[in-house]
């Protein structure tokens, strides 16, 4: 008997993969903060796992740069140093502008703008709670949507590697927001520029948005978003 069309085999994640995903989420949402030490015994007990797969998961996160090993001291969540934040925003800007260029080159401005507008609408629904965890997630979804629209597996893969650090930055800056107007306006302007399919204004808005986000994370003046 032939299996129903459209069904794909279920891929089972290994225990280290599941642990790594759990730790990424905890780092992303601030449950494990920058500079926090990870005690192996306590963490294994908290997660209900043995130390073997936990060590493998932590090694993966070390390779990704999310954990830092200090000799004779142990493993720590990476700090958001100014240099690390600047480097992360450099990578984000490079990836997202490349995705934007590809979207417009492929003539995908309208459907991409529709998806970006939907992401901004989700942010607008949270306008009364600009510092919330939900707003951070909605903000991340906007940028994820832009990169996914480029239909480039490699751009998506690289962007995925900085999403956790991006979330850390958004959590670091969310206390600087008194309202959501500027944040919404910047994202909406980018979506509008994508719809217009004019690469120069769209690129300029995206790059300025990234600069503003970097400035806000580093505590600079005049920043409006991430």
PDB file of C-alpha atoms in Angstrom:
ATOM      1  CA  UNK A   1       0.000   0.000   0.000  1.00  0.00           C
ATOM      2  CA  UNK A   2       1.386   3.377  -1.066  1.00  0.00           C
ATOM      3  CA  UNK A   3       1.736   6.049   1.669  1.00  0.00           C
ATOM      4  CA  UNK A   4      -0.448   9.159   1.296  1.00  0.00           C
ATOM      5  CA  UNK A   5       1.056  11.854  -0.908  1.00  0.00           C
ATOM      6  CA  UNK A   6       2.733  14.751   0.863  1.00  0.00           C
ATOM      7  CA  UNK A   7       3.772  12.817   3.934  1.00  0.00           C
ATOM      8  CA  UNK A   8       7.452  12.783   4.789  1.00  0.00           C
ATOM      9  CA  UNK A   9       9.357  10.576   7.236  1.00  0.00           C
ATOM     10  CA  UNK A  10       9.473  11.907  10.786  1.00  0.00           C
ATOM     11  CA  UNK A  11      13.015  12.851  11.731  1.00  0.00           C
ATOM     12  CA  UNK A  12      13.812  12.008  15.326  1.00  0.00           C
ATOM     13  CA  UNK A  13      16.213  14.386  17.033  1.00  0.00           C
ATOM     14  CA  UNK A  14      19.043  12.966  19.096  1.00  0.00           C
ATOM     15  CA  UNK A  15      19.126  13.700  22.808  1.00  0.00           C
ATOM     16  CA  UNK A  16      22.100  16.111  22.444  1.00  0.00           C
ATOM     17  CA  UNK A  17      20.186  17.985  19.724  1.00  0.00           C
ATOM     18  CA  UNK A  18      17.139  18.319  21.957  1.00  0.00           C
ATOM     19  CA  UNK A  19      19.283  19.519  24.866  1.00  0.00           C
ATOM     20  CA  UNK A  20      21.111  21.996  22.628  1.00  0.00           C
ATOM     21  CA  UNK A  21      17.778  23.375  21.389  1.00  0.00           C
ATOM     22  CA  UNK A  22      16.554  23.747  24.978  1.00  0.00           C
ATOM     23  CA  UNK A  23      19.711  25.595  25.983  1.00  0.00           C
ATOM     24  CA  UNK A  24      19.544  27.861  22.930  1.00  0.00           C
ATOM     25  CA  UNK A  25      15.991  28.783  23.848  1.00  0.00           C
ATOM     26  CA  UNK A  26      17.015  29.527  27.434  1.00  0.00           C
ATOM     27  CA  UNK A  27      19.863  31.752  26.234  1.00  0.00           C
ATOM     28  CA  UNK A  28      17.595  33.391  23.670  1.00  0.00           C
ATOM     29  CA  UNK A  29      14.855  34.323  26.141  1.00  0.00           C
ATOM     30  CA  UNK A  30      17.259  35.413  28.871  1.00  0.00           C
ATOM     31  CA  UNK A  31      16.616  32.518  31.249  1.00  0.00           C
ATOM     32  CA  UNK A  32      20.361  31.944  30.999  1.00  0.00           C
ATOM     33  CA  UNK A  33      21.849  35.423  30.937  1.00  0.00           C
ATOM     34  CA  UNK A  34      25.108  36.693  29.417  1.00  0.00           C
ATOM     35  CA  UNK A  35      28.074  35.775  31.601  1.00  0.00           C
ATOM     36  CA  UNK A  36      26.140  33.182  33.603  1.00  0.00           C
ATOM     37  CA  UNK A  37      28.088  30.044  34.538  1.00  0.00           C
ATOM     38  CA  UNK A  38      26.607  26.676  33.638  1.00  0.00           C
ATOM     39  CA  UNK A  39      27.131  24.038  36.311  1.00  0.00           C
ATOM     40  CA  UNK A  40      27.116  20.648  34.634  1.00  0.00           C
ATOM     41  CA  UNK A  41      25.732  18.656  37.566  1.00  0.00           C
ATOM     42  CA  UNK A  42      22.965  21.127  38.379  1.00  0.00           C
ATOM     43  CA  UNK A  43      22.034  21.536  34.717  1.00  0.00           C
ATOM     44  CA  UNK A  44      21.877  17.777  34.126  1.00  0.00           C
ATOM     45  CA  UNK A  45      19.605  17.389  37.138  1.00  0.00           C
ATOM     46  CA  UNK A  46      17.400  20.302  36.084  1.00  0.00           C
ATOM     47  CA  UNK A  47      16.982  18.946  32.556  1.00  0.00           C
ATOM     48  CA  UNK A  48      16.648  15.342  33.681  1.00  0.00           C
ATOM     49  CA  UNK A  49      19.451  14.130  31.415  1.00  0.00           C
ATOM     50  CA  UNK A  50      22.760  12.364  31.868  1.00  0.00           C
ATOM     51  CA  UNK A  51      26.027  14.224  31.608  1.00  0.00           C
ATOM     52  CA  UNK A  52      27.182  12.570  28.374  1.00  0.00           C
ATOM     53  CA  UNK A  53      24.585  14.058  26.011  1.00  0.00           C
ATOM     54  CA  UNK A  54      24.638  17.299  28.011  1.00  0.00           C
ATOM     55  CA  UNK A  55      28.378  17.678  27.396  1.00  0.00           C
ATOM     56  CA  UNK A  56      27.845  17.028  23.683  1.00  0.00           C
ATOM     57  CA  UNK A  57      25.094  19.659  23.547  1.00  0.00           C
ATOM     58  CA  UNK A  58      27.229  22.185  25.387  1.00  0.00           C
ATOM     59  CA  UNK A  59      30.090  21.501  23.009  1.00  0.00           C
ATOM     60  CA  UNK A  60      27.806  22.340  20.087  1.00  0.00           C
ATOM     61  CA  UNK A  61      26.849  25.636  21.670  1.00  0.00           C
ATOM     62  CA  UNK A  62      30.511  26.368  22.338  1.00  0.00           C
ATOM     63  CA  UNK A  63      31.243  25.847  18.648  1.00  0.00           C
ATOM     64  CA  UNK A  64      28.380  28.214  17.828  1.00  0.00           C
ATOM     65  CA  UNK A  65      29.884  30.865  20.084  1.00  0.00           C
ATOM     66  CA  UNK A  66      26.973  30.906  22.532  1.00  0.00           C
ATOM     67  CA  UNK A  67      29.021  29.341  25.328  1.00  0.00           C
ATOM     68  CA  UNK A  68      32.574  30.246  26.300  1.00  0.00           C
ATOM     69  CA  UNK A  69      34.967  27.870  28.042  1.00  0.00           C
ATOM     70  CA  UNK A  70      37.305  29.414  30.618  1.00  0.00           C
ATOM     71  CA  UNK A  71      40.148  27.149  31.656  1.00  0.00           C
ATOM     72  CA  UNK A  72      39.829  25.873  35.220  1.00  0.00           C
ATOM     73  CA  UNK A  73      36.575  27.804  35.627  1.00  0.00           C
ATOM     74  CA  UNK A  74      34.005  26.092  33.411  1.00  0.00           C
ATOM     75  CA  UNK A  75      31.471  27.103  30.789  1.00  0.00           C
ATOM     76  CA  UNK A  76      29.729  30.465  30.674  1.00  0.00           C
ATOM     77  CA  UNK A  77      27.078  32.045  28.473  1.00  0.00           C
ATOM     78  CA  UNK A  78      28.865  34.395  26.092  1.00  0.00           C
ATOM     79  CA  UNK A  79      28.894  38.038  27.146  1.00  0.00           C
ATOM     80  CA  UNK A  80      27.387  40.742  24.960  1.00  0.00           C
ATOM     81  CA  UNK A  81      30.600  42.722  24.745  1.00  0.00           C
ATOM     82  CA  UNK A  82      30.541  45.810  22.494  1.00  0.00           C
ATOM     83  CA  UNK A  83      32.883  44.054  20.073  1.00  0.00           C
ATOM     84  CA  UNK A  84      30.669  40.959  19.913  1.00  0.00           C
ATOM     85  CA  UNK A  85      27.533  43.044  19.381  1.00  0.00           C
ATOM     86  CA  UNK A  86      29.148  45.084  16.613  1.00  0.00           C
ATOM     87  CA  UNK A  87      30.366  41.924  14.901  1.00  0.00           C
ATOM     88  CA  UNK A  88      26.929  40.315  15.171  1.00  0.00           C
ATOM     89  CA  UNK A  89      25.217  43.354  13.660  1.00  0.00           C
ATOM     90  CA  UNK A  90      27.780  43.399  10.854  1.00  0.00           C
ATOM     91  CA  UNK A  91      26.851  39.815   9.997  1.00  0.00           C
ATOM     92  CA  UNK A  92      23.114  40.502  10.307  1.00  0.00           C
ATOM     93  CA  UNK A  93      23.350  43.539   8.042  1.00  0.00           C
ATOM     94  CA  UNK A  94      25.310  41.587   5.442  1.00  0.00           C
ATOM     95  CA  UNK A  95      22.900  38.641   5.449  1.00  0.00           C
ATOM     96  CA  UNK A  96      19.682  40.658   5.508  1.00  0.00           C
ATOM     97  CA  UNK A  97      20.719  43.118   2.804  1.00  0.00           C
ATOM     98  CA  UNK A  98      21.792  40.171   0.638  1.00  0.00           C
ATOM     99  CA  UNK A  99      18.383  38.597   1.234  1.00  0.00           C
ATOM    100  CA  UNK A 100      16.673  41.876   0.360  1.00  0.00           C
ATOM    101  CA  UNK A 101      18.634  42.167  -2.892  1.00  0.00           C
ATOM    102  CA  UNK A 102      17.749  38.605  -3.840  1.00  0.00           C
ATOM    103  CA  UNK A 103      14.052  39.113  -3.078  1.00  0.00           C
ATOM    104  CA  UNK A 104      13.932  42.108  -5.406  1.00  0.00           C
ATOM    105  CA  UNK A 105      16.079  40.422  -8.069  1.00  0.00           C
ATOM    106  CA  UNK A 106      13.618  37.526  -8.120  1.00  0.00           C
ATOM    107  CA  UNK A 107      10.643  39.874  -8.409  1.00  0.00           C
ATOM    108  CA  UNK A 108       9.238  38.748  -5.063  1.00  0.00           C
ATOM    109  CA  UNK A 109       8.601  42.225  -3.670  1.00  0.00           C
ATOM    110  CA  UNK A 110       4.813  41.994  -3.362  1.00  0.00           C
ATOM    111  CA  UNK A 111       4.483  38.608  -1.632  1.00  0.00           C
ATOM    112  CA  UNK A 112       7.435  39.402   0.611  1.00  0.00           C
ATOM    113  CA  UNK A 113       5.938  42.763   1.556  1.00  0.00           C
ATOM    114  CA  UNK A 114       2.639  41.028   2.361  1.00  0.00           C
ATOM    115  CA  UNK A 115       4.448  38.660   4.703  1.00  0.00           C
ATOM    116  CA  UNK A 116       6.434  41.511   6.279  1.00  0.00           C
ATOM    117  CA  UNK A 117       3.260  43.542   6.762  1.00  0.00           C
ATOM    118  CA  UNK A 118       1.704  40.575   8.543  1.00  0.00           C
ATOM    119  CA  UNK A 119       4.727  40.462  10.841  1.00  0.00           C
ATOM    120  CA  UNK A 120       4.383  44.187  11.565  1.00  0.00           C
ATOM    121  CA  UNK A 121       0.657  43.687  12.225  1.00  0.00           C
ATOM    122  CA  UNK A 122       1.597  41.085  14.831  1.00  0.00           C
ATOM    123  CA  UNK A 123       3.939  43.643  16.407  1.00  0.00           C
ATOM    124  CA  UNK A 124       1.174  46.265  16.320  1.00  0.00           C
ATOM    125  CA  UNK A 125      -1.107  43.921  18.248  1.00  0.00           C
ATOM    126  CA  UNK A 126       1.500  44.083  21.014  1.00  0.00           C
ATOM    127  CA  UNK A 127       1.883  47.862  20.973  1.00  0.00           C
ATOM    128  CA  UNK A 128       0.662  48.138  24.561  1.00  0.00           C
ATOM    129  CA  UNK A 129       3.485  45.888  25.762  1.00  0.00           C
ATOM    130  CA  UNK A 130       6.595  47.113  23.881  1.00  0.00           C
ATOM    131  CA  UNK A 131       9.007  45.510  26.349  1.00  0.00           C
ATOM    132  CA  UNK A 132       7.377  42.086  26.369  1.00  0.00           C
ATOM    133  CA  UNK A 133       8.800  38.716  25.392  1.00  0.00           C
ATOM    134  CA  UNK A 134       6.080  38.487  22.729  1.00  0.00           C
ATOM    135  CA  UNK A 135       7.233  41.745  21.121  1.00  0.00           C
ATOM    136  CA  UNK A 136      10.790  40.444  20.962  1.00  0.00           C
ATOM    137  CA  UNK A 137       9.538  37.291  19.219  1.00  0.00           C
ATOM    138  CA  UNK A 138       7.448  39.321  16.767  1.00  0.00           C
ATOM    139  CA  UNK A 139      10.426  41.549  15.968  1.00  0.00           C
ATOM    140  CA  UNK A 140      12.604  38.506  15.300  1.00  0.00           C
ATOM    141  CA  UNK A 141       9.884  37.040  13.083  1.00  0.00           C
ATOM    142  CA  UNK A 142       9.978  40.093  10.810  1.00  0.00           C
ATOM    143  CA  UNK A 143      13.675  39.629  10.085  1.00  0.00           C
ATOM    144  CA  UNK A 144      13.341  35.860   9.798  1.00  0.00           C
ATOM    145  CA  UNK A 145      10.534  36.386   7.259  1.00  0.00           C
ATOM    146  CA  UNK A 146      12.707  38.670   5.127  1.00  0.00           C
ATOM    147  CA  UNK A 147      15.587  36.197   4.960  1.00  0.00           C
ATOM    148  CA  UNK A 148      13.345  33.188   4.314  1.00  0.00           C
ATOM    149  CA  UNK A 149      11.705  35.064   1.421  1.00  0.00           C
ATOM    150  CA  UNK A 150      15.046  35.074  -0.399  1.00  0.00           C
ATOM    151  CA  UNK A 151      14.786  31.308  -0.940  1.00  0.00           C
ATOM    152  CA  UNK A 152      18.458  30.825  -0.176  1.00  0.00           C
ATOM    153  CA  UNK A 153      19.188  27.877   2.125  1.00  0.00           C
ATOM    154  CA  UNK A 154      22.677  29.178   2.849  1.00  0.00           C
ATOM    155  CA  UNK A 155      21.535  32.681   3.762  1.00  0.00           C
ATOM    156  CA  UNK A 156      18.858  31.139   5.969  1.00  0.00           C
ATOM    157  CA  UNK A 157      21.387  28.848   7.628  1.00  0.00           C
ATOM    158  CA  UNK A 158      23.815  31.680   8.379  1.00  0.00           C
ATOM    159  CA  UNK A 159      21.000  33.902   9.634  1.00  0.00           C
ATOM    160  CA  UNK A 160      19.801  31.130  11.930  1.00  0.00           C
ATOM    161  CA  UNK A 161      23.188  31.098  13.648  1.00  0.00           C
ATOM    162  CA  UNK A 162      22.821  34.721  14.758  1.00  0.00           C
ATOM    163  CA  UNK A 163      19.145  34.609  15.763  1.00  0.00           C
ATOM    164  CA  UNK A 164      19.937  33.592  19.343  1.00  0.00           C
ATOM    165  CA  UNK A 165      22.447  36.420  19.714  1.00  0.00           C
ATOM    166  CA  UNK A 166      19.954  38.763  18.073  1.00  0.00           C
ATOM    167  CA  UNK A 167      17.364  37.743  20.634  1.00  0.00           C
ATOM    168  CA  UNK A 168      19.882  38.403  23.407  1.00  0.00           C
ATOM    169  CA  UNK A 169      20.405  41.897  22.015  1.00  0.00           C
ATOM    170  CA  UNK A 170      16.677  42.536  21.740  1.00  0.00           C
ATOM    171  CA  UNK A 171      16.234  41.488  25.357  1.00  0.00           C
ATOM    172  CA  UNK A 172      19.080  43.781  26.341  1.00  0.00           C
ATOM    173  CA  UNK A 173      17.488  46.757  24.608  1.00  0.00           C
ATOM    174  CA  UNK A 174      13.820  46.171  25.312  1.00  0.00           C
ATOM    175  CA  UNK A 175      13.966  48.159  28.533  1.00  0.00           C
ATOM    176  CA  UNK A 176      14.810  51.250  26.462  1.00  0.00           C
ATOM    177  CA  UNK A 177      11.413  51.293  24.727  1.00  0.00           C
ATOM    178  CA  UNK A 178       8.738  53.564  26.158  1.00  0.00           C
ATOM    179  CA  UNK A 179       6.303  52.897  23.311  1.00  0.00           C
ATOM    180  CA  UNK A 180       6.163  50.897  20.090  1.00  0.00           C
ATOM    181  CA  UNK A 181       5.584  53.702  17.577  1.00  0.00           C
ATOM    182  CA  UNK A 182       9.144  54.120  16.342  1.00  0.00           C
ATOM    183  CA  UNK A 183       9.709  50.391  16.267  1.00  0.00           C
ATOM    184  CA  UNK A 184       6.582  49.792  14.188  1.00  0.00           C
ATOM    185  CA  UNK A 185       7.276  52.731  11.871  1.00  0.00           C
ATOM    186  CA  UNK A 186      10.756  51.479  10.975  1.00  0.00           C
ATOM    187  CA  UNK A 187       9.604  47.968  10.204  1.00  0.00           C
ATOM    188  CA  UNK A 188       6.599  49.187   8.225  1.00  0.00           C
ATOM    189  CA  UNK A 189       8.803  51.513   6.170  1.00  0.00           C
ATOM    190  CA  UNK A 190      11.041  48.593   5.208  1.00  0.00           C
ATOM    191  CA  UNK A 191       8.005  46.546   4.158  1.00  0.00           C
ATOM    192  CA  UNK A 192       6.684  49.468   2.083  1.00  0.00           C
ATOM    193  CA  UNK A 193      10.061  49.890   0.367  1.00  0.00           C
ATOM    194  CA  UNK A 194      10.137  46.187  -0.475  1.00  0.00           C
ATOM    195  CA  UNK A 195       6.704  46.525  -2.051  1.00  0.00           C
ATOM    196  CA  UNK A 196       7.933  49.452  -4.148  1.00  0.00           C
ATOM    197  CA  UNK A 197      10.739  47.164  -5.384  1.00  0.00           C
ATOM    198  CA  UNK A 198      13.264  50.007  -5.411  1.00  0.00           C
ATOM    199  CA  UNK A 199      16.458  48.509  -4.009  1.00  0.00           C
ATOM    200  CA  UNK A 200      18.271  51.697  -2.999  1.00  0.00           C
ATOM    201  CA  UNK A 201      15.652  53.109  -0.572  1.00  0.00           C
ATOM    202  CA  UNK A 202      14.928  49.629   0.767  1.00  0.00           C
ATOM    203  CA  UNK A 203      18.603  48.958   1.406  1.00  0.00           C
ATOM    204  CA  UNK A 204      19.082  52.373   3.017  1.00  0.00           C
ATOM    205  CA  UNK A 205      16.159  51.838   5.392  1.00  0.00           C
ATOM    206  CA  UNK A 206      17.365  48.373   6.370  1.00  0.00           C
ATOM    207  CA  UNK A 207      20.955  49.501   6.980  1.00  0.00           C
ATOM    208  CA  UNK A 208      19.801  52.498   9.024  1.00  0.00           C
ATOM    209  CA  UNK A 209      17.528  50.214  11.014  1.00  0.00           C
ATOM    210  CA  UNK A 210      20.474  47.987  11.842  1.00  0.00           C
ATOM    211  CA  UNK A 211      22.614  50.972  12.824  1.00  0.00           C
ATOM    212  CA  UNK A 212      19.880  52.223  15.106  1.00  0.00           C
ATOM    213  CA  UNK A 213      19.554  48.800  16.695  1.00  0.00           C
ATOM    214  CA  UNK A 214      23.305  48.604  17.286  1.00  0.00           C
ATOM    215  CA  UNK A 215      23.275  52.070  18.817  1.00  0.00           C
ATOM    216  CA  UNK A 216      20.408  51.152  21.135  1.00  0.00           C
ATOM    217  CA  UNK A 217      22.087  47.951  22.346  1.00  0.00           C
ATOM    218  CA  UNK A 218      25.315  49.831  23.022  1.00  0.00           C
ATOM    219  CA  UNK A 219      23.428  52.616  24.798  1.00  0.00           C
ATOM    220  CA  UNK A 220      23.913  55.263  22.150  1.00  0.00           C
ATOM    221  CA  UNK A 221      21.512  58.158  21.527  1.00  0.00           C
ATOM    222  CA  UNK A 222      18.799  58.410  18.932  1.00  0.00           C
ATOM    223  CA  UNK A 223      18.190  54.750  18.348  1.00  0.00           C
ATOM    224  CA  UNK A 224      14.784  53.455  17.411  1.00  0.00           C
ATOM    225  CA  UNK A 225      14.823  49.733  16.775  1.00  0.00           C
ATOM    226  CA  UNK A 226      16.496  46.412  16.178  1.00  0.00           C
TER     227      UNK A 226
END
